[in-house]
Structure formats: C-alpha cells, structure tokens
Amino acid sequence: MKLRLELILLLIYFGLNQAFGKQAIYQSNFPEGLYQTKEDFLKKTPSLFLQLTIDKIKLVNDSDSLARRCFFKEKDTNKKIKKVFAISHNGQLYFSNWAILDNKSQKDKSVSPVESMNSFVRVLIGGDNFLYAEGAFVNPWQTGFSAGVAEGVGGIIGSELGNAIDKSYPITTFGGTGVVWDIKNEEFNIFRNCSDFNDFVENFPVEKIDCGKQIFELKQIREILNKIK
C-alpha cells in the first residue's frame, strides 16, 4: 500500500512538472570539488576540496530552491571563493563569471557580466554538446556601467539594473542572458540577441526563433537547448 501511494505521488509530481513547464534539475557528472583552471575542468580533475557554503543572489520572481546565481564561501573562514573556473557542489555545476569572461568567444568580446566577477551561475541544462546557464550580461559601452560591481541584485541595484538591461537590449533577453559552455570548441558563447542565437543553432535540426515577431525570451532558449544539448 505504501509503495503504491509513493508511486501515485511520484506520477503526480512529474505530471505537475510537465503541466506547469518546470524544468528537470540538471545533475552534474563532474566530481565534487573546485576546478581552478580550464585545464582542470577539461580533465574533470578537481584542484581543491573545501567545505563550502552558498550565498544565494536574490533574483526577481525566482522560486528555485537551488541558487541560480551565487557566491561560494569557505565554511571555516567565511572567505569568498575567487578566480575559480568552476565548482561542482552537491551534484550541481557552477561556472564563475570570471571564467566566462576569460574564456568567451571572440564575437562576445564587448559583453561583460553585471555581477561580481567572483559570482557563479548554475548549469541548468547539460548534455554531450553544451552546458547551459543564465547570468546577467550587458555591453558596458552601451549602459555606462562598468562590469564587476559586487553588491546588490545582479551587481547593480533595483531600477539601475533594469535600466542597464533595457539600454543593453538586445544584448540580453527579458529576465537575463543565456550562456553555454561549448564542449567541442572549449569556449563560452553568450547569446547577445535573437539573431545571434539563431546563428548559433544554424547547423542543428531545430526551428529558429522568428526575431521579427517573437519576443526573445529565456524560455525559448531553454526549449531549444534541451533539444540540442
């Protein structure tokens, strides 16, 4: 009877997830630890093993129990983790803004993170081709803000962040910016705008976004990345 009840609850859970479009939580296959360099990450060999705590960055309308964007701190010293390429923690994989900026595609050279360089973004979708996350990236030449501000929501507080994102459009989508680690090319690609994203998926058998008629949203990016990951 108990087993039957658990099965029913499990079916209801997955049914609700599908009905409300909730995304399954990506589970990393990277060994737990800190990957200080890209080379360590490519070899799947952690450089350090530390007891960590997560300082979650509060995002508007974020109901996710796991931190999408955060800082990591050493549990014993409360010091922030800095200049680390990636962290695998409790089955989740995180990239630092520093790593993304330092290893981004040449075509994304004008794009910078709004948040601190030492903050991290969690991988939401992953497969053999790509590891996908979402951050806050703008073109500082357009916004008038320098990258790497360390305080507040997304690095810039309140309406200032909204204005920065508005001014940088179409560098970003509504709600943030999609970014992928391209496993084959060993670099990050930041989806600067709708046409840039369509160029990225050019060689995949997926329907492109109609940039003239559709709003470029993270939901669309996730749906397509789930197909080509």
PDB file of N, CA and C in Angstrom, residues 9 11 13 29 40 49 58 72 74 114 116 141 184 201 204-205 217 221:
ATOM      1  N   LEU A   9       2.140   9.434  -5.879  1.00  0.00           N
ATOM      2  CA  LEU A   9       2.681  10.768  -5.604  1.00  0.00           C
ATOM      3  C   LEU A   9       3.768  11.137  -6.603  1.00  0.00           C
ATOM      4  N   LEU A  11       4.025  10.058  -9.718  1.00  0.00           N
ATOM      5  CA  LEU A  11       3.375  10.347 -11.002  1.00  0.00           C
ATOM      6  C   LEU A  11       2.732  11.726 -10.991  1.00  0.00           C
ATOM      7  N   TYR A  13       3.734  14.261  -9.192  1.00  0.00           N
ATOM      8  CA  TYR A  13       4.837  15.232  -9.215  1.00  0.00           C
ATOM      9  C   TYR A  13       5.321  15.496 -10.627  1.00  0.00           C
ATOM     10  N   ASN A  29      27.854  15.390 -13.699  1.00  0.00           N
ATOM     11  CA  ASN A  29      28.660  14.173 -13.570  1.00  0.00           C
ATOM     12  C   ASN A  29      30.119  14.508 -13.276  1.00  0.00           C
ATOM     13  N   ASP A  40      41.953  21.918 -15.622  1.00  0.00           N
ATOM     14  CA  ASP A  40      41.431  21.019 -14.586  1.00  0.00           C
ATOM     15  C   ASP A  40      40.008  20.583 -14.930  1.00  0.00           C
ATOM     16  N   PHE A  49      39.560  20.647  -2.605  1.00  0.00           N
ATOM     17  CA  PHE A  49      38.367  20.124  -1.941  1.00  0.00           C
ATOM     18  C   PHE A  49      38.175  20.929  -0.662  1.00  0.00           C
ATOM     19  N   LYS A  58      19.719  37.025  -4.656  1.00  0.00           N
ATOM     20  CA  LYS A  58      18.265  37.084  -4.784  1.00  0.00           C
ATOM     21  C   LYS A  58      17.881  37.657  -6.141  1.00  0.00           C
ATOM     22  N   PHE A  72      30.274  31.567  -3.502  1.00  0.00           N
ATOM     23  CA  PHE A  72      30.692  30.459  -2.652  1.00  0.00           C
ATOM     24  C   PHE A  72      31.658  30.991  -1.596  1.00  0.00           C
ATOM     25  N   GLU A  74      34.244  29.744   1.859  1.00  0.00           N
ATOM     26  CA  GLU A  74      34.820  28.670   2.671  1.00  0.00           C
ATOM     27  C   GLU A  74      34.067  28.605   3.997  1.00  0.00           C
ATOM     28  N   VAL A 114      27.321  41.831 -15.336  1.00  0.00           N
ATOM     29  CA  VAL A 114      26.908  42.918 -14.456  1.00  0.00           C
ATOM     30  C   VAL A 114      27.296  42.595 -13.023  1.00  0.00           C
ATOM     31  N   SER A 116      29.383  40.565  -9.839  1.00  0.00           N
ATOM     32  CA  SER A 116      30.784  40.397  -9.481  1.00  0.00           C
ATOM     33  C   SER A 116      31.444  39.303 -10.312  1.00  0.00           C
ATOM     34  N   TRP A 141      29.667  49.535 -22.728  1.00  0.00           N
ATOM     35  CA  TRP A 141      29.769  50.743 -23.545  1.00  0.00           C
ATOM     36  C   TRP A 141      28.390  51.343 -23.803  1.00  0.00           C
ATOM     37  N   LYS A 184      32.758  21.077 -27.443  1.00  0.00           N
ATOM     38  CA  LYS A 184      33.659  20.786 -28.553  1.00  0.00           C
ATOM     39  C   LYS A 184      34.685  21.901 -28.753  1.00  0.00           C
ATOM     40  N   VAL A 201      22.468  28.196 -33.560  1.00  0.00           N
ATOM     41  CA  VAL A 201      21.781  26.908 -33.782  1.00  0.00           C
ATOM     42  C   VAL A 201      21.615  26.595 -35.265  1.00  0.00           C
ATOM     43  N   PHE A 204      21.820  22.950 -36.513  1.00  0.00           N
ATOM     44  CA  PHE A 204      21.045  21.948 -35.783  1.00  0.00           C
ATOM     45  C   PHE A 204      19.630  21.862 -36.353  1.00  0.00           C
ATOM     46  N   PRO A 205      19.026  20.667 -36.337  1.00  0.00           N
ATOM     47  CA  PRO A 205      17.686  20.484 -36.907  1.00  0.00           C
ATOM     48  C   PRO A 205      16.586  20.982 -35.970  1.00  0.00           C
ATOM     49  N   GLU A 217      13.042  35.326 -25.451  1.00  0.00           N
ATOM     50  CA  GLU A 217      12.951  35.012 -24.031  1.00  0.00           C
ATOM     51  C   GLU A 217      13.802  33.798 -23.664  1.00  0.00           C
ATOM     52  N   ILE A 221      15.030  29.820 -25.413  1.00  0.00           N
ATOM     53  CA  ILE A 221      16.399  29.306 -25.431  1.00  0.00           C
ATOM     54  C   ILE A 221      16.456  27.940 -24.754  1.00  0.00           C
TER      55      ILE A 221
END
